[in-house]
GROMACS .gro file of C-alpha atoms in nm:
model
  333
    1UNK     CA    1   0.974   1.673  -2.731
    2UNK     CA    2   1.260   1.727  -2.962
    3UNK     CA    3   1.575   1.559  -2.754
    4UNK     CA    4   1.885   1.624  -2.970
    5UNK     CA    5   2.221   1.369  -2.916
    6UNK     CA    6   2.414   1.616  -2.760
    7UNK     CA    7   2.117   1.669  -2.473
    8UNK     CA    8   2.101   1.270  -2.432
    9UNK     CA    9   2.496   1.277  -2.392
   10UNK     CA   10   2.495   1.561  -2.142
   11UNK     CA   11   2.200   1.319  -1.909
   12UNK     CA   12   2.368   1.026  -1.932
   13UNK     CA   13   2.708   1.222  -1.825
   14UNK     CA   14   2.554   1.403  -1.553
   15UNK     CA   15   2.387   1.117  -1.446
   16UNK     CA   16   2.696   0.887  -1.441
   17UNK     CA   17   2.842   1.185  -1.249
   18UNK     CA   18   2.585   1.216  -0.960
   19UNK     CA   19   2.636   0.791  -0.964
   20UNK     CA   20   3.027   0.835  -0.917
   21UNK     CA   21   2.968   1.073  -0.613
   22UNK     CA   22   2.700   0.818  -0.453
   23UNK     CA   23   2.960   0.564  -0.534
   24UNK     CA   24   3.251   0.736  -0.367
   25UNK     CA   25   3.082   0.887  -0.079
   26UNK     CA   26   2.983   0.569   0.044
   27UNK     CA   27   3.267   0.372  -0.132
   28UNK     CA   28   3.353   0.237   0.208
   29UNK     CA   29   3.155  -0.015   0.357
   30UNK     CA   30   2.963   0.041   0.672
   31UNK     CA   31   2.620   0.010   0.811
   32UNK     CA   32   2.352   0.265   0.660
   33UNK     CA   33   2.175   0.486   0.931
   34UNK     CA   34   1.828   0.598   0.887
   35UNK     CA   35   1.998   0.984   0.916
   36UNK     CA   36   2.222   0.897   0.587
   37UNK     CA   37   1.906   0.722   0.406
   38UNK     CA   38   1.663   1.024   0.448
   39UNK     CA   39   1.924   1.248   0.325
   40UNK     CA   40   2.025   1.043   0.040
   41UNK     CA   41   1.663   0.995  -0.031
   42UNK     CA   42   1.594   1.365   0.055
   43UNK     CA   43   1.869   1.485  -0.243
   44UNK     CA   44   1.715   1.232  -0.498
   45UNK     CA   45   1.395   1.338  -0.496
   46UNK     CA   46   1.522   1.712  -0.475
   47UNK     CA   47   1.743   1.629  -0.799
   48UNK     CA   48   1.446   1.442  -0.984
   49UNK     CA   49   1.215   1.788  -0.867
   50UNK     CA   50   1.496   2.000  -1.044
   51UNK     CA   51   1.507   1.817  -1.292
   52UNK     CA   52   1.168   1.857  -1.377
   53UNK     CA   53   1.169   2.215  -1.322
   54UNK     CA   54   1.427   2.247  -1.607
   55UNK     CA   55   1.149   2.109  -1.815
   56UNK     CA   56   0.924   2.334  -1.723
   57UNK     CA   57   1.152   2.641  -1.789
   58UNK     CA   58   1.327   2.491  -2.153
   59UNK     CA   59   1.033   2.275  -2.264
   60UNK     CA   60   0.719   2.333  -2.142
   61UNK     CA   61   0.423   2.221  -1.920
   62UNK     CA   62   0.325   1.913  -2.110
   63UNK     CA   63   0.698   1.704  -2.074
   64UNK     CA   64   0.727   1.858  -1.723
   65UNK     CA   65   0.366   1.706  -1.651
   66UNK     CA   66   0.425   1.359  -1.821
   67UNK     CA   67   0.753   1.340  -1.618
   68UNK     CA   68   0.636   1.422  -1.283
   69UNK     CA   69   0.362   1.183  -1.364
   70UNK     CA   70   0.621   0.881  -1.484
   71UNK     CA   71   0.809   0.959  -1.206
   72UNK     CA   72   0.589   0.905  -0.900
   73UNK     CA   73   0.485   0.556  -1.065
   74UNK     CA   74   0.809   0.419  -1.115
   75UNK     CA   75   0.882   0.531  -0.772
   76UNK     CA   76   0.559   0.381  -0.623
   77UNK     CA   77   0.610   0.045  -0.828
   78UNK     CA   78   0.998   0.034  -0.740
   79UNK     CA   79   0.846   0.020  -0.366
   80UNK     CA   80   0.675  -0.299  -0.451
   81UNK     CA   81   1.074  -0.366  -0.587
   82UNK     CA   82   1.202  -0.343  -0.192
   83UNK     CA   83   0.964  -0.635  -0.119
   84UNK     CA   84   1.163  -0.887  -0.334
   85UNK     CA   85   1.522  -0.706  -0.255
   86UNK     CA   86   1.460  -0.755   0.141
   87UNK     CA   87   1.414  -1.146   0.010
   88UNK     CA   88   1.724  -1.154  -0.158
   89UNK     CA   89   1.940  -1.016   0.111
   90UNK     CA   90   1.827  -1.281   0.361
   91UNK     CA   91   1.860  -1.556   0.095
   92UNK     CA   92   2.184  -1.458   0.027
   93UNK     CA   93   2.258  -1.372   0.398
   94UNK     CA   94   2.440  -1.044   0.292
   95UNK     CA   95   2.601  -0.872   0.575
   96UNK     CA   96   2.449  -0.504   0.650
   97UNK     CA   97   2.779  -0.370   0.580
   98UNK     CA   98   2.795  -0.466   0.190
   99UNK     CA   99   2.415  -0.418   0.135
  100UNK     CA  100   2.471  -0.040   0.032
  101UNK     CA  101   2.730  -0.179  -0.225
  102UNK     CA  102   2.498  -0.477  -0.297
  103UNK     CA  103   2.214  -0.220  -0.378
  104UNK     CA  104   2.377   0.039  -0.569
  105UNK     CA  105   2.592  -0.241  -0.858
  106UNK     CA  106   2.253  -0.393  -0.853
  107UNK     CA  107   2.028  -0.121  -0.940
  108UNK     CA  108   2.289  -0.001  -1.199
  109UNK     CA  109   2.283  -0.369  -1.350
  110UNK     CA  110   1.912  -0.285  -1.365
  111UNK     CA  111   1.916   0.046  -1.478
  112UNK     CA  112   2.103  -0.064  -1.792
  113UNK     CA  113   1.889  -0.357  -1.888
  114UNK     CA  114   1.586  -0.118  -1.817
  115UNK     CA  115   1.751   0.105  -2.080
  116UNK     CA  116   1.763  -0.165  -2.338
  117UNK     CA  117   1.370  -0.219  -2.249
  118UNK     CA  118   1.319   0.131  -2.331
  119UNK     CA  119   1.470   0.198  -2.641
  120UNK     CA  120   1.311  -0.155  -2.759
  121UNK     CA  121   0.993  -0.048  -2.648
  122UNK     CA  122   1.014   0.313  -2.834
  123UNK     CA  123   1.053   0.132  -3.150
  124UNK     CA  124   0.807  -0.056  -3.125
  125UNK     CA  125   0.547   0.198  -3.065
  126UNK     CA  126   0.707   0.412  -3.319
  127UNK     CA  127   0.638   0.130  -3.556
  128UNK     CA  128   0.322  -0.042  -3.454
  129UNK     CA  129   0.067   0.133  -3.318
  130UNK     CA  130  -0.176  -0.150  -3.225
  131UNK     CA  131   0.106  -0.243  -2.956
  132UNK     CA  132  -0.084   0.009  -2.732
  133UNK     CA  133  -0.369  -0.264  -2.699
  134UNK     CA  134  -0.114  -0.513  -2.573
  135UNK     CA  135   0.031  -0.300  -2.320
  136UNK     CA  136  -0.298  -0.184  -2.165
  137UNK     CA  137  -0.443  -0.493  -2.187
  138UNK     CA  138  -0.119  -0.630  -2.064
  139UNK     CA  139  -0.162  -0.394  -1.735
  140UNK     CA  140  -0.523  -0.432  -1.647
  141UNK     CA  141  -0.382  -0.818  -1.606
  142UNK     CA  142  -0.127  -0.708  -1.411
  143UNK     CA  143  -0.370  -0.542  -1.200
  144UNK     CA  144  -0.601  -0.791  -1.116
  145UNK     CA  145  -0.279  -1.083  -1.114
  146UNK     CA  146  -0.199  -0.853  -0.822
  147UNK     CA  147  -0.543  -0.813  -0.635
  148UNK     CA  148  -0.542  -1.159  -0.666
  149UNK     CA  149  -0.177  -1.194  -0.498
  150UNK     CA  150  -0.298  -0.935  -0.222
  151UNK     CA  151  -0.557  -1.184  -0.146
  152UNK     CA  152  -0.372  -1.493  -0.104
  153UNK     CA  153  -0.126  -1.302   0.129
  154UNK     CA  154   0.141  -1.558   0.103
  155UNK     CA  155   0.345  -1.522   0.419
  156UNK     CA  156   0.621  -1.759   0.366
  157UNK     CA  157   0.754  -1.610   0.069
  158UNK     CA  158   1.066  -1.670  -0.063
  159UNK     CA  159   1.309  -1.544  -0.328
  160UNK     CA  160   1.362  -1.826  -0.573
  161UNK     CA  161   1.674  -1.762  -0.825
  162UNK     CA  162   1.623  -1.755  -1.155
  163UNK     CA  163   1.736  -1.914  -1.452
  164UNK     CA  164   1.972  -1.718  -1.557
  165UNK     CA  165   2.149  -1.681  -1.237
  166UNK     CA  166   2.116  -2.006  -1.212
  167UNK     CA  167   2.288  -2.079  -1.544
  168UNK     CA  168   2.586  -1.849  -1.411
  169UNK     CA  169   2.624  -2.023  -1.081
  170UNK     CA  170   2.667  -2.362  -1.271
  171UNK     CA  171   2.930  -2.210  -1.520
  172UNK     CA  172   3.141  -1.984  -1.316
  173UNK     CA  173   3.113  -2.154  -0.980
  174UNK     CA  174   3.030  -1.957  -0.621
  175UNK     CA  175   3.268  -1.970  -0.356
  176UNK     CA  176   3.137  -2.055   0.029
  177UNK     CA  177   3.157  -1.733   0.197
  178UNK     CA  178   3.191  -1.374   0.140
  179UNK     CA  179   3.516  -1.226   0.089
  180UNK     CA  180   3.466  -0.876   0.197
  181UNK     CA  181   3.372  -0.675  -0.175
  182UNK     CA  182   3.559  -0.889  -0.429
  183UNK     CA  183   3.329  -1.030  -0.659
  184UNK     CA  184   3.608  -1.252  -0.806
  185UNK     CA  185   3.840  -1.519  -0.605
  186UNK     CA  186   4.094  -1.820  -0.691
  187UNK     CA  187   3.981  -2.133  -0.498
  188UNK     CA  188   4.119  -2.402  -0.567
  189UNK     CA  189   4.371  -2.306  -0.861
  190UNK     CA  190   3.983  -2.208  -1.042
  191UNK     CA  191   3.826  -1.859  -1.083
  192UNK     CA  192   3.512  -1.849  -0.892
  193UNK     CA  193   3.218  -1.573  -0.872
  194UNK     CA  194   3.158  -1.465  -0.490
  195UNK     CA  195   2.829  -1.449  -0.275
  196UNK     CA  196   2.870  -1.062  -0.315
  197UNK     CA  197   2.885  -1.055  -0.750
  198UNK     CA  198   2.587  -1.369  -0.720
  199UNK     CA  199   2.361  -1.127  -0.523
  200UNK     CA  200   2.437  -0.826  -0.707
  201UNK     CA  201   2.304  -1.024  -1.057
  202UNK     CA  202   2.031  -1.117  -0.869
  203UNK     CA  203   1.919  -0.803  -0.772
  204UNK     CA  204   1.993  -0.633  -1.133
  205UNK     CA  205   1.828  -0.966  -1.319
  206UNK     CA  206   1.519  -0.943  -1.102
  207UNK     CA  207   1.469  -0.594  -1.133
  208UNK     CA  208   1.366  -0.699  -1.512
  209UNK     CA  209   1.020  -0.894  -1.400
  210UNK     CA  210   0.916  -0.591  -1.272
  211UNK     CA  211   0.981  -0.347  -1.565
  212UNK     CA  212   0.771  -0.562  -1.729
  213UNK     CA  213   0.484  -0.431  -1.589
  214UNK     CA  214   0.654  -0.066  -1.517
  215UNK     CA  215   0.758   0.005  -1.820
  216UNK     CA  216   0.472   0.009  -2.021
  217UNK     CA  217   0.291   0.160  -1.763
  218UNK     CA  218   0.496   0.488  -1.793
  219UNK     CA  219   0.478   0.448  -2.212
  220UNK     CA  220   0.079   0.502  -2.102
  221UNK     CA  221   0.164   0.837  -1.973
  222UNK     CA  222   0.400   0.995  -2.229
  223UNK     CA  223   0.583   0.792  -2.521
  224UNK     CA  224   0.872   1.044  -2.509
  225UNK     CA  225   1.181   0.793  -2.480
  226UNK     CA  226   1.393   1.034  -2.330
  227UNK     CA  227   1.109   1.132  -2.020
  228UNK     CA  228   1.117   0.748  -1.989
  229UNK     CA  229   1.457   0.669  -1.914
  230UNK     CA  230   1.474   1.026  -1.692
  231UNK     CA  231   1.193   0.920  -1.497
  232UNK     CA  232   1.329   0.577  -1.461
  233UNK     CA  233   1.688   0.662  -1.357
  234UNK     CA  234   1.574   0.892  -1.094
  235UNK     CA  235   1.315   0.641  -0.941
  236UNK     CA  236   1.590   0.399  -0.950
  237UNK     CA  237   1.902   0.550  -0.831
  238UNK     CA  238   1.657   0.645  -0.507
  239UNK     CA  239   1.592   0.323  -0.450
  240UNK     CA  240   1.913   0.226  -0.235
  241UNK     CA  241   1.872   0.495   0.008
  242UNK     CA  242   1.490   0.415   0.014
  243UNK     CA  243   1.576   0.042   0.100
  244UNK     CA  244   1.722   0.177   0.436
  245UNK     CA  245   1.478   0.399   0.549
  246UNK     CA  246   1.117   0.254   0.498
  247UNK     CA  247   1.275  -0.122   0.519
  248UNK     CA  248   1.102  -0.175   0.879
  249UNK     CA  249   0.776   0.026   0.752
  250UNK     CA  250   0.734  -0.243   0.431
  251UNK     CA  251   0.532  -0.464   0.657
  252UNK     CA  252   0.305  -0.211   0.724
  253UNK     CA  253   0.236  -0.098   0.362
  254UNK     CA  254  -0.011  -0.374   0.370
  255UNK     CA  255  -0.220  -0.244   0.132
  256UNK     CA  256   0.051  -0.125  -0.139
  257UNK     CA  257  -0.050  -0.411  -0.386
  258UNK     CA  258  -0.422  -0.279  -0.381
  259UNK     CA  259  -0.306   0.056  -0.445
  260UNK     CA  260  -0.041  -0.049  -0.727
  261UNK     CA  261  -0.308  -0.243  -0.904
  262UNK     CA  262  -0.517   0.045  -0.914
  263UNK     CA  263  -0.270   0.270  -1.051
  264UNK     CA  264  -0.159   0.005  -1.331
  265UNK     CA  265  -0.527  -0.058  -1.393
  266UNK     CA  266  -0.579   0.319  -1.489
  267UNK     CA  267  -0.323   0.330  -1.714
  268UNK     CA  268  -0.411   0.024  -1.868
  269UNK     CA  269  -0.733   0.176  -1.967
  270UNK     CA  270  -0.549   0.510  -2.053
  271UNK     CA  271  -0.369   0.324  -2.312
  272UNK     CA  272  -0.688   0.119  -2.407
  273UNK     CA  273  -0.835   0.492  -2.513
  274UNK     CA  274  -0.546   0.610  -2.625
  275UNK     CA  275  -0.501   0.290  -2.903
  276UNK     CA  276  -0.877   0.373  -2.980
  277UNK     CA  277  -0.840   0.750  -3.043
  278UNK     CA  278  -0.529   0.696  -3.273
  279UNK     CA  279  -0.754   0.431  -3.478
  280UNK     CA  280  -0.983   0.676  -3.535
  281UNK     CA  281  -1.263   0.613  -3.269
  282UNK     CA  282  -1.391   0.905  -3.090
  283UNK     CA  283  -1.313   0.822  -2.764
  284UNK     CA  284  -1.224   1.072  -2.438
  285UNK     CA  285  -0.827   1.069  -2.347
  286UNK     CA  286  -0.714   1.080  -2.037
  287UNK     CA  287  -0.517   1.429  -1.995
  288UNK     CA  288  -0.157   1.423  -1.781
  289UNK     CA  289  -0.312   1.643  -1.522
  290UNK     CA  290  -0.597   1.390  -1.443
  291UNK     CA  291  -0.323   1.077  -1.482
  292UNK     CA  292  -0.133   1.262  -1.169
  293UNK     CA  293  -0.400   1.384  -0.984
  294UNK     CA  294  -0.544   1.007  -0.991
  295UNK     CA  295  -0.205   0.876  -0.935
  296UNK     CA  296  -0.095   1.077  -0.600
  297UNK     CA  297  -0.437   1.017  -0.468
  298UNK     CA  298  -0.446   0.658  -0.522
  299UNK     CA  299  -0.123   0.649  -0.303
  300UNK     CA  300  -0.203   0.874  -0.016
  301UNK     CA  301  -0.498   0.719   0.013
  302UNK     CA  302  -0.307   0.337  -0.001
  303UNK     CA  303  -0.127   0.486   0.277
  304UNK     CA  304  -0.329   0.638   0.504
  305UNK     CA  305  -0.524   0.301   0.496
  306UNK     CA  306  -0.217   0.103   0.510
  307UNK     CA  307  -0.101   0.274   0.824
  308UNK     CA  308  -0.470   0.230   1.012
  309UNK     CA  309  -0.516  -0.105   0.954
  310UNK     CA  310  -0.176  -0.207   1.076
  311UNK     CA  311  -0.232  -0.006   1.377
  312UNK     CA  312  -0.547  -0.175   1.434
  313UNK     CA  313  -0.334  -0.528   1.359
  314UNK     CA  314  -0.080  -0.473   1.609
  315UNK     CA  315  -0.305  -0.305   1.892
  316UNK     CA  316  -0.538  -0.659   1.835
  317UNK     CA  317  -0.200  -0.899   1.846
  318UNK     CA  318  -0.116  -0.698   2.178
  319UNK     CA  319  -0.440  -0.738   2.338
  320UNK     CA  320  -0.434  -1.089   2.261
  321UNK     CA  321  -0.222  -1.228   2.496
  322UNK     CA  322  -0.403  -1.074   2.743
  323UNK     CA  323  -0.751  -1.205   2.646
  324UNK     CA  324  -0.587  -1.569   2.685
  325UNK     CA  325  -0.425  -1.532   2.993
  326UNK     CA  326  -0.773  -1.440   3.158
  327UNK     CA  327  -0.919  -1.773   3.170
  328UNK     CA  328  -0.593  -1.925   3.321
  329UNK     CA  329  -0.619  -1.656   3.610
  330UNK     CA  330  -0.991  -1.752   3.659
  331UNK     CA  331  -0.966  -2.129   3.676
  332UNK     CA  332  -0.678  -2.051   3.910
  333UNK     CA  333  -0.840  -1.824   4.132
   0.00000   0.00000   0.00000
């Protein structure tokens, strides 16, 4: 697809414009309801469908197709993102008022260094070819690193800074408590970083472990740099509103990591094939059509089964009680 500069300055300004409204609708701070979330998340994923309409109509099936397709797997890996984020906001204690602001500075922060991934990673591919081995081998790791994490279901998990942040904190300074949505304060005649700016890094910084994984799995559906960053942007700026509404159902996603490993496994053999056809070895590809169909199946199914087997946890937790109150009512009787 043939992106010319004018096109890339008229996304990034229309995207920086539907940020500003986001920004100022909910510029004051307040407590998200689950009615604002699902409309918020309702109008993102309407923008990201219109947006891939236009593709359709100016460009064609085939970029429509690969960004549908990047799109629903950065949204379905940026789920596995809400996991960490719920982590930070109780390590940080963040009050639910500024966790809107929180969110949206951080997923900017994130959106930016994600950008710089991108147009690294588009270079490289340009250049090197053989790099596709590395990032399908790279996600078929990923995949099984994250059966293997399913397995060991760690339950007390906690959000451990990272360097970075960690390197800030030492040179800037953090004050004790938050001071409504300054990020900056005087204490003691010094210049000090608040809780609010700490969490917002952390959010933004974090956010770069997981494109890691997620962005060379969307390079395995289409190595169109501008489809890329599209796809990414709209999973992204969803992700706020998403936070509120699904944050009580995260617990119940229990199988997410199965389903996210088999997704990232596929495309790590996609790009296996794909590194073999371009060096010559005849080899079947993996059409966009199949990568989707695979894709939305993978996580309907992941859900459906998610949503069982928690039903099936909680009825057995509530019948529990029950079945060890019986013998005390026995021996009494």
């Amino acid at each position: 697809m043939d992106v010319s500069v004018t096109l890339w300055v008229l996304t990034i300004v229309g995207l920086a414009a539907l940020i500003g409204v986001d920004f100022f609708i909910g510029r004051k701070p307040h407590d998200v309801s689950i009615k604002e979330a699902g409309i918020w998340t309702v109008v993102w994923i309407a923008l990201a469908g219109l947006f891939g309409l236009g593709l359709l109509l100016f460009s064609g099936g085939a970029p429509a197709g690969e960004f549908f397709a990047g799109f629903i797997t950065e949204k379905s890996l940026s789920v596995d993102n809400l996991f960490v984020f719920v982590l930070i906001m109780a390590k940080f204690a963040v009050p639910s008022q500024y966790q809107q602001r929180v969110l949206l500075v951080g997923v900017l922060i994130a959106l930016v260094l994600r950008a710089i991934f991108i147009a690294a990673g588009a270079a490289i591919l340009a250049s090197f070819a053989w790099v596709f081995y590395i990032f399908g081998a790279f996600l078929i790791w990923t995949a099984w690193k994250l059966i293997q994490e399913a397995r060991a279901d760690e339950e007390d998990e906690e959000f451990e800074e990272n360097k970075l942040l960690q390197a800030v904190e030492k040179r800037f300074g953090v004050a004790d408590r938050y001071h409504g949505t300054k990020l900056w304060i005087e204490q003691n005649g010094k210049r000090v970083m608040t809780p609010m700016l700490v969490v917002m890094l952390a959010i933004g910084t974090t956010d770069v472990l997981f494109a890691l994984d997620s962005i060379p799995a969307i390079f395995g559906l289409t190595q169109d740099p501008y489809i890329v960053f599209t796809a990414n942007a709209f999973a992204l700026m969803g992700l706020r509103q998403l936070y509120f509404l699904i944050g009580g159902l995260l617990k119940k996603l229990v199988h997410l990591s199965y389903g996210l490993s088999v997704i990232l496994g596929f495309i790590g053999v996609k790009l296996v094939l794909h590194a073999l056809h371009e060096s010559g070895v005849h080899v079947p590809e993996i059409s966009i059509p199949v990568s989707l169909g695979v894709i939305c199946s993978v996580l309907i199914i992941t859900t459906i089964t998610s949503l069982r087997a928690s039903k099936k946890q909680a009825a057995a937790e509530a019948a529990q009680p029950a079945s060890e109150s019986a013998p005390k009512d026995s021996i009494g009787a």
